[in-house]
Tab-separated table of C-alpha atoms and ligand atoms in Angstrom:
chain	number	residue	atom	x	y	z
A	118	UNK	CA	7.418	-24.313	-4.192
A	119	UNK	CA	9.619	-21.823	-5.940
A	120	UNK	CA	10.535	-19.127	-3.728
A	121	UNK	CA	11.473	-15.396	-4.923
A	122	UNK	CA	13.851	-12.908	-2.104
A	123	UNK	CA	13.343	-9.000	-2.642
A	124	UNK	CA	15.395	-7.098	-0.044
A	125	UNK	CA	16.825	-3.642	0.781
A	126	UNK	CA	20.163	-3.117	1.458
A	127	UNK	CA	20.361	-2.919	4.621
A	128	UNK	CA	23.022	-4.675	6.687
A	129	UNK	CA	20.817	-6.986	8.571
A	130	UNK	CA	18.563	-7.233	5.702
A	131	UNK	CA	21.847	-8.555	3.411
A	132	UNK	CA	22.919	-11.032	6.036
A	133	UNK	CA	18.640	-12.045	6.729
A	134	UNK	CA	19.014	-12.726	3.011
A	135	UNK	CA	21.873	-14.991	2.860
A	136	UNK	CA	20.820	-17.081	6.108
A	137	UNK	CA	17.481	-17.458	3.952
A	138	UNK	CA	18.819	-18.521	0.894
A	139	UNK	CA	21.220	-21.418	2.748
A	140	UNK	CA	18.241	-22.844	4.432
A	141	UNK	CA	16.497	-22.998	0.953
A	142	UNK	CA	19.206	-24.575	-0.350
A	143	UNK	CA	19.433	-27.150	2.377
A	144	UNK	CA	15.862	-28.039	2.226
A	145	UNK	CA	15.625	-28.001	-1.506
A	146	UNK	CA	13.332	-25.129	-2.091
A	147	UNK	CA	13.549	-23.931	-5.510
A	148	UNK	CA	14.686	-19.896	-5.654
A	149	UNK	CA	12.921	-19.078	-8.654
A	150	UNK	CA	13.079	-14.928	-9.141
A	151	UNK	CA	11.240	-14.914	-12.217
A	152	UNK	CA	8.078	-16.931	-11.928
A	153	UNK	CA	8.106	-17.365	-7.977
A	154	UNK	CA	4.470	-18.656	-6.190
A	155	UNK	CA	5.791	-17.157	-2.939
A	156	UNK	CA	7.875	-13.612	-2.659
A	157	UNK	CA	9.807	-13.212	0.552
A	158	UNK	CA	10.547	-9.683	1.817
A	159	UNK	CA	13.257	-8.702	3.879
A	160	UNK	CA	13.130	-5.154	5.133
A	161	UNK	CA	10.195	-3.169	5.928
A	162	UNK	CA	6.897	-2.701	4.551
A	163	UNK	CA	8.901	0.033	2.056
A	164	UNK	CA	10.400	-2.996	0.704
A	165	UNK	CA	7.085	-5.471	0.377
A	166	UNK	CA	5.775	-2.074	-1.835
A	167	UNK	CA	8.606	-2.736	-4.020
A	168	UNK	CA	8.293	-5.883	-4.400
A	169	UNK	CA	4.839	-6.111	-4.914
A	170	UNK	CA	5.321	-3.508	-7.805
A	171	UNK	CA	8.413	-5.707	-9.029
A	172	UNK	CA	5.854	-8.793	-9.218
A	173	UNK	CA	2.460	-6.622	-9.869
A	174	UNK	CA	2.012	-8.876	-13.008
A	175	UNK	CA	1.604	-11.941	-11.330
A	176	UNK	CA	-0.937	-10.948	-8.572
A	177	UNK	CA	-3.321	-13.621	-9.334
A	178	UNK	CA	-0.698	-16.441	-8.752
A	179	UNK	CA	1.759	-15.231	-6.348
A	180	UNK	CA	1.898	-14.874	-2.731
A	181	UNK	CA	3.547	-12.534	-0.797
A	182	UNK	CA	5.121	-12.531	2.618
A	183	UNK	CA	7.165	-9.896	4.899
A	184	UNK	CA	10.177	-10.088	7.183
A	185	UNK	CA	10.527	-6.692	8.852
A	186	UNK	CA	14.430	-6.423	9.912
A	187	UNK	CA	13.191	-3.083	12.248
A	188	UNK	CA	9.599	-3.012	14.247
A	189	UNK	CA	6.685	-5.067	13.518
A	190	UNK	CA	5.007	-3.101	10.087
A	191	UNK	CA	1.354	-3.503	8.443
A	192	UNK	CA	2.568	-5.673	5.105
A	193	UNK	CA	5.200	-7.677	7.292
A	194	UNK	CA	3.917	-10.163	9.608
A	195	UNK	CA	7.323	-12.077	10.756
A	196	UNK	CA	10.579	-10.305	12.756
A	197	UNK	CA	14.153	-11.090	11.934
A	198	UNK	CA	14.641	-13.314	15.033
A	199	UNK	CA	11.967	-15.506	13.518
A	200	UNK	CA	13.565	-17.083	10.605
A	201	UNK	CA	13.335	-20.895	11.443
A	202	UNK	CA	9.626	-20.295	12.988
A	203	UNK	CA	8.773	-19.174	9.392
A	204	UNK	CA	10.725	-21.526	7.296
A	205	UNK	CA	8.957	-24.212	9.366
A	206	UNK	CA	6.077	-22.442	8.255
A	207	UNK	CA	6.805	-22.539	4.867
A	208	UNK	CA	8.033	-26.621	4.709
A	209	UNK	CA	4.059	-27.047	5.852
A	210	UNK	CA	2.610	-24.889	3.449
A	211	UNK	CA	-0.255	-25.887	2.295
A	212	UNK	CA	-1.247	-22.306	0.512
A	213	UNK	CA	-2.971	-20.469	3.173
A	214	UNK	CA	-3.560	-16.914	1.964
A	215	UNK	CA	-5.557	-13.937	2.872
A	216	UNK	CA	-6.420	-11.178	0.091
A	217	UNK	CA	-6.961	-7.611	0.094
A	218	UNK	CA	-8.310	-4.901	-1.948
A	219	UNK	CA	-6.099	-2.858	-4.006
A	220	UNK	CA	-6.670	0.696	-5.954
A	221	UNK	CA	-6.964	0.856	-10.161
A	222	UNK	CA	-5.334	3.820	-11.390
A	223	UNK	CA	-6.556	4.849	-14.700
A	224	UNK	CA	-4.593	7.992	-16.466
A	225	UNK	CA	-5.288	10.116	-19.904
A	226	UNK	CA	-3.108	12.369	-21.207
A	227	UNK	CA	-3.705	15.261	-22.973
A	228	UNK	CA	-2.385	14.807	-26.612
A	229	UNK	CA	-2.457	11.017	-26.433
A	230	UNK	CA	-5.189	8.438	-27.336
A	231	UNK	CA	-3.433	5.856	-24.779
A	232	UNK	CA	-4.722	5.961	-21.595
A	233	UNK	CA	-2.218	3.969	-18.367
A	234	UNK	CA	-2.963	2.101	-15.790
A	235	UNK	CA	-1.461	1.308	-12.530
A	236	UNK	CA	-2.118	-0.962	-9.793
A	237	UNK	CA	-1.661	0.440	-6.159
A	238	UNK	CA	-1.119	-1.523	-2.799
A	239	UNK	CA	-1.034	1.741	-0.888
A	240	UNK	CA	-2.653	4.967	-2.673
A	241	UNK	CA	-2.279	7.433	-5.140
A	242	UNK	CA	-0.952	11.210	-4.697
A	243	UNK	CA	-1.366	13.857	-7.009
A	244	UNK	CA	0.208	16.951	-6.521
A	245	UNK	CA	1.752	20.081	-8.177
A	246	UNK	CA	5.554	20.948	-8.406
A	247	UNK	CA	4.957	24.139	-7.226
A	248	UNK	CA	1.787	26.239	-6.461
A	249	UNK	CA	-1.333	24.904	-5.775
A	250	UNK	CA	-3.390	22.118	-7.475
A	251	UNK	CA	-6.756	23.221	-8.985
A	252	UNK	CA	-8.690	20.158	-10.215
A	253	UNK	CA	-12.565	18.804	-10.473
A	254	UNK	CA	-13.297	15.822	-8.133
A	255	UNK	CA	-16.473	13.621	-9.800
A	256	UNK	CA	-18.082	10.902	-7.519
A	257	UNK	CA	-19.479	8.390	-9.416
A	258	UNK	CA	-19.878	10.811	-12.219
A	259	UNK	CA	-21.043	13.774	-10.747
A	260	UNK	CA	-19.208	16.423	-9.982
A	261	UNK	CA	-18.448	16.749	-6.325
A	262	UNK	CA	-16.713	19.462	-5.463
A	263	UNK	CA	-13.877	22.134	-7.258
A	264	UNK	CA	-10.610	21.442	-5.158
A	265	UNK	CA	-7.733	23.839	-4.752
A	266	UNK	CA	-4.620	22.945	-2.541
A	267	UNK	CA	-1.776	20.894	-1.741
A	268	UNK	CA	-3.120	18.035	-3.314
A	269	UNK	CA	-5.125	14.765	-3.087
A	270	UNK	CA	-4.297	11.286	-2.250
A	271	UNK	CA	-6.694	7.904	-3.065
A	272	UNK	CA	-5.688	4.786	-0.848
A	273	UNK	CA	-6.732	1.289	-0.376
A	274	UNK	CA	-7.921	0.222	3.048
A	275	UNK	CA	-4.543	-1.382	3.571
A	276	UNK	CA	-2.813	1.887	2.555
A	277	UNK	CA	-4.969	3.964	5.177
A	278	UNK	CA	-1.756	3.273	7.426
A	279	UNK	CA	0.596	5.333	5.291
A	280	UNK	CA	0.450	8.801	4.056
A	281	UNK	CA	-3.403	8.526	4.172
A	282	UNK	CA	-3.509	8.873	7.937
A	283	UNK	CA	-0.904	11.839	7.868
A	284	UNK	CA	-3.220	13.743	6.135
A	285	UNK	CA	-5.644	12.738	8.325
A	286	UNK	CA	-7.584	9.756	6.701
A	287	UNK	CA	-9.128	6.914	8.892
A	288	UNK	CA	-7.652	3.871	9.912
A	289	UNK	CA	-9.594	1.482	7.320
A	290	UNK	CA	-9.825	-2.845	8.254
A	291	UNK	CA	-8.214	-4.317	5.273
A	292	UNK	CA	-10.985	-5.801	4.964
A	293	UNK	CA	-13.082	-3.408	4.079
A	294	UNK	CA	-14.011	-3.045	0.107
A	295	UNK	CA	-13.865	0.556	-0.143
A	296	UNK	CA	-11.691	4.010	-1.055
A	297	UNK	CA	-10.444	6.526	0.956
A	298	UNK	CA	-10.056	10.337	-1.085
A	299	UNK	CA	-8.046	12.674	1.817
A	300	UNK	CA	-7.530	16.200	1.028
A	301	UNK	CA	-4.066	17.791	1.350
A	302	UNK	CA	-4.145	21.463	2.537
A	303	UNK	CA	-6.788	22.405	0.479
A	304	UNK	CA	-8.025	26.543	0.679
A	305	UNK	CA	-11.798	27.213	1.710
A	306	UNK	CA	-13.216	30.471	0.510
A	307	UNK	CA	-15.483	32.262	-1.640
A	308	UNK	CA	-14.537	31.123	-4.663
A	309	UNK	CA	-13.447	27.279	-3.815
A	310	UNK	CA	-15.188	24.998	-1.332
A	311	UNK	CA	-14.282	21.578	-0.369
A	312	UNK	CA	-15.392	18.821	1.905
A	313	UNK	CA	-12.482	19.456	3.749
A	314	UNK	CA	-12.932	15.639	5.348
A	315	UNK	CA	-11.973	12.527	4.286
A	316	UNK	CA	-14.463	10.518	2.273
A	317	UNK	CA	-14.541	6.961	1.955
A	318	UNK	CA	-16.761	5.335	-0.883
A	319	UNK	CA	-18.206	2.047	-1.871
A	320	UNK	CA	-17.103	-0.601	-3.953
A	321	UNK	CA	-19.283	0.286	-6.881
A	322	UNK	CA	-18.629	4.077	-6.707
A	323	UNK	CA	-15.339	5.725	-8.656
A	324	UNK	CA	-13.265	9.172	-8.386
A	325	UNK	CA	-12.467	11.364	-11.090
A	326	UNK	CA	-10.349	13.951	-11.205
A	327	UNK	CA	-9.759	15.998	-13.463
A	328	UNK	CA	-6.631	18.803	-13.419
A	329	UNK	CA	-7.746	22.416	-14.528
A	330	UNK	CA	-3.982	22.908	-15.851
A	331	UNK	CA	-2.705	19.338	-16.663
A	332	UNK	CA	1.055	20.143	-16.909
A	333	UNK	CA	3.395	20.514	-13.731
A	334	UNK	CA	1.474	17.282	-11.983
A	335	UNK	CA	3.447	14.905	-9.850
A	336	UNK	CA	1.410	11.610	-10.030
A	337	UNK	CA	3.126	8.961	-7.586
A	338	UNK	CA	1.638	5.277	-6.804
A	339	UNK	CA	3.193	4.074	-3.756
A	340	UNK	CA	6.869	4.576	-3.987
A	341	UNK	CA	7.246	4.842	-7.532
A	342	UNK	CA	7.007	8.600	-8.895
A	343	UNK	CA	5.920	9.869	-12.415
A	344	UNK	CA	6.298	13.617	-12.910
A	345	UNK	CA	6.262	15.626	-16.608
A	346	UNK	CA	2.985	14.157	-18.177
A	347	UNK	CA	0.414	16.476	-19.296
A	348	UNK	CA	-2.548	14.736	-16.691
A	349	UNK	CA	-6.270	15.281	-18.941
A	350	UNK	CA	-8.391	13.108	-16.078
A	351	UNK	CA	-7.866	10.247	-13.350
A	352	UNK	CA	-10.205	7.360	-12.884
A	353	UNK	CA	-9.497	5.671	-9.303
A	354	UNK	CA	-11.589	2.622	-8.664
A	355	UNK	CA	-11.464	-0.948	-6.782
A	356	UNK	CA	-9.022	-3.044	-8.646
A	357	UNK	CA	-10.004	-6.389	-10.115
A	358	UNK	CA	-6.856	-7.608	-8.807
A	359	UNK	CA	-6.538	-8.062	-5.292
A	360	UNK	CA	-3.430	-8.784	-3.073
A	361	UNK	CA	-2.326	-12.179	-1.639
A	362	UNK	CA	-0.224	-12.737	1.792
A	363	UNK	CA	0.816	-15.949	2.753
A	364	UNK	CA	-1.359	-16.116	5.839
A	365	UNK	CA	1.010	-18.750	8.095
A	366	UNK	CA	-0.103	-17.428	11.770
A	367	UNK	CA	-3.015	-14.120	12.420
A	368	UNK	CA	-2.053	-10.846	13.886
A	369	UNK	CA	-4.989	-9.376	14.818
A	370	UNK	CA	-5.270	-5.756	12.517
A	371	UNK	CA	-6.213	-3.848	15.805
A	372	UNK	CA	-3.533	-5.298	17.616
A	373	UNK	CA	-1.290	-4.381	14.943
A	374	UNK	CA	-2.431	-0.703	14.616
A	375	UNK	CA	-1.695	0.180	18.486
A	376	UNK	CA	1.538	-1.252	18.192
A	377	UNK	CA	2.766	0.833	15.467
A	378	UNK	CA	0.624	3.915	16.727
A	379	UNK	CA	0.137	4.176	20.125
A	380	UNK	CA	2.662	1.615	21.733
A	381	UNK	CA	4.633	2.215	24.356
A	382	UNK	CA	3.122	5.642	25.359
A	383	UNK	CA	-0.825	3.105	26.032
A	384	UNK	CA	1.151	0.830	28.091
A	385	UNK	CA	2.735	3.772	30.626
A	386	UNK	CA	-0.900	4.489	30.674
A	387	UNK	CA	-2.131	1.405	31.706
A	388	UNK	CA	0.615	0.519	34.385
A	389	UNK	CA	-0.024	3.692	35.998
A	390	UNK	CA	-4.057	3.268	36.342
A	391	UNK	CA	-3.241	-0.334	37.341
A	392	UNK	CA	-1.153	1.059	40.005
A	393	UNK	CA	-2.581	4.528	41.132
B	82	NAP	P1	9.644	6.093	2.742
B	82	NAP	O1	9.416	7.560	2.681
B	82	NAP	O2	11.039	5.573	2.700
B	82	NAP	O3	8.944	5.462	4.058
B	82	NAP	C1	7.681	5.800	4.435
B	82	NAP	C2	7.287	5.133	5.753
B	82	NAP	O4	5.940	4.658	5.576
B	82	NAP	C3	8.127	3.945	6.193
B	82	NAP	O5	8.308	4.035	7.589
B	82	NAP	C4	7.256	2.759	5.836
B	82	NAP	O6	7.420	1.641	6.726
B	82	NAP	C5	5.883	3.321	6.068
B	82	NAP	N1	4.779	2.646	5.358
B	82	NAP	C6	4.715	2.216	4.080
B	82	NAP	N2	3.528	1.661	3.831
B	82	NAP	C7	2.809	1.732	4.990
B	82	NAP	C8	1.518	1.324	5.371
B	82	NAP	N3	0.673	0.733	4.515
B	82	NAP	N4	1.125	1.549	6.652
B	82	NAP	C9	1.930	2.135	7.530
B	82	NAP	N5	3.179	2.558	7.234
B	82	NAP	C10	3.604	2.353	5.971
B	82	NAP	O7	8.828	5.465	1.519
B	82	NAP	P2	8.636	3.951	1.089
B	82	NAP	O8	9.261	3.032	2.088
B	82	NAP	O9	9.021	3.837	-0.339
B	82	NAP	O10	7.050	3.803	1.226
B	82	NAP	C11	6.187	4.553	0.424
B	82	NAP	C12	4.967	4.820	1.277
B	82	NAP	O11	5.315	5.682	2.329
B	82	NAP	C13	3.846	5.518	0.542
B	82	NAP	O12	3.030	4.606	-0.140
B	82	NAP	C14	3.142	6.270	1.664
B	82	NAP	O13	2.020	5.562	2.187
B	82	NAP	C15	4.182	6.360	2.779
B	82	NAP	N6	4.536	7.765	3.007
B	82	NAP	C16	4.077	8.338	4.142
B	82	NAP	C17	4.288	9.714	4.374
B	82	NAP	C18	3.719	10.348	5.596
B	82	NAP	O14	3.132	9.656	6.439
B	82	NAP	N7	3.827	11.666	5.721
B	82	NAP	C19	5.010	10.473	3.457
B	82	NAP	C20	5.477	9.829	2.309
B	82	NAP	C21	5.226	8.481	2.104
B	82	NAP	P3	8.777	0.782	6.827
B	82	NAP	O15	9.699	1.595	7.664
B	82	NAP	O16	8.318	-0.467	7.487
B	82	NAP	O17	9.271	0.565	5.423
């Protein structure tokens, strides 16, 4: 199997690294970091969205799985202290792999017959520099609704975790074929009226949006950021591409979620109705 490492530079991250790449050695696994079947990632789930936009064009054949060097996170299924459990794991492999849905991010420009396109794992923001956004929001070609705030954010099921739920979006099962549109600060009155709640839409539906003033826009798709491009419309949609995790052992996505959200405080909770 050839084997690529992404990770951040953290201290324990560095030294995760190293102990990784001596074991690969020592069991003859090829490092390959240009055409790898399986990317490692050391860090947090900050560093799987790197990766997975540092290896975005070879979704269909590659594999992807996390080591988080801090808490459990939602793309990272193995902690540091776990190292020879998962390179046991990974001597057996026998190309397990679990898939989820990711977001299609199609941009014109004004001034430009090219339109781009980019792959999410976790959403999409748009937002303005300064002042607030005014834009059209289309549902499967009709127009929806004439939105004027903060902003507005499109994320996968798997990215409902991340900014999504800040601004109030549901917790979505990854898998789940749908997208989630959340609103950010947007102004109700006379003259503009939105949902003002979080929609979530089928597979076969799409978003549009489309800017009223193109120019001072702040697109950004995961953790990569792309300001100064006169924005004419956005077309957000299911991907064709989908993600793939190497799927070695199953944490259940429930489990996960009140570990990272609700934690410690649920378990005070418990012990003291068990014991009052
Ligand atoms: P960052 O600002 O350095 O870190 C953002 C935090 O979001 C990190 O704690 C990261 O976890 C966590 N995160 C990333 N994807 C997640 C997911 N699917 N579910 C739950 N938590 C997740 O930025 P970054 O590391 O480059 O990550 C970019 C992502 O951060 C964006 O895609 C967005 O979803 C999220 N974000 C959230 C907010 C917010 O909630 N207000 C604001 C900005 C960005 P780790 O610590 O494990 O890396």
């Amino acid at each position: 199997m050839r084997v690529a490492v992404v990770h951040n530079d953290s201290k324990p991250s560095v030294e995760l690294a190293k102990e990784f790449f001596k074991k690969c050695k020592k069991a003859y696994i090829q490092i390959d970091e240009e055409n790898p079947q399986l990317v490692v990632t050391i860090g947090g789930d900050g560093t799987l969205l790197s990766a997975f936009h540092k290896y975005q064009h070879l979704l269909n054949t590659v594999r992807f799985v996390g080591i988080h060097t801090g808490h459990l996170g939602f793309y990272t299924d193995w902690r540091d202290y776990e190292l020879d459990e998962l390179f046991e794991s990974l001597k057996r492999d026998e190309g397990e792999s679990v898939s989820y849905p990711l977001l299609d991010v199609r941009v014109e420009y004004e001034n430009e017959k090219e339109s781009e396109t980019f792959i999410a794992l976790n959403e999409a923001v748009l937002k303005k520099f300064d002042g607030t956004m005014v834009c059209e929001i289309f549902v499967k070609g009709e127009l929806f609704e004439t939105f004027r705030g903060d902003g507005v954010c499109v994320s996968t099921p798997t990215g409902s975790t991340g900014i999504s739920k800040s601004l109030g979006g549901a917790v979505i099962h990854p898998r789940t074929e749908a997208i989630q549109l959340t609103e950010m600060a947007s102004l109700n009155n006379r003259v503009y009226r939105t949902l003002s709640s979080p929609m979530i839409i089928a597979k076969d539906e799409w978003i549009v949006i489309k800017p009223i003033q193109g120019d001072g826009l702040i697109l950004s798709v995961d953790n990569l950021t792309f300001p100064n491009r006169k924005i004419k419309k956005i077309i957000y949609r299911i991907a064709r591409e989908r993600v793939h995790f190497a799927r070695y052992r199953h944490t259940h996505f429930w489990n996960r979620v009140e570990n990272s959200f609700i934690g410690a405080l649920n378990r005070d909770e418990k012990n003291f109705q068990e014991h009052s």
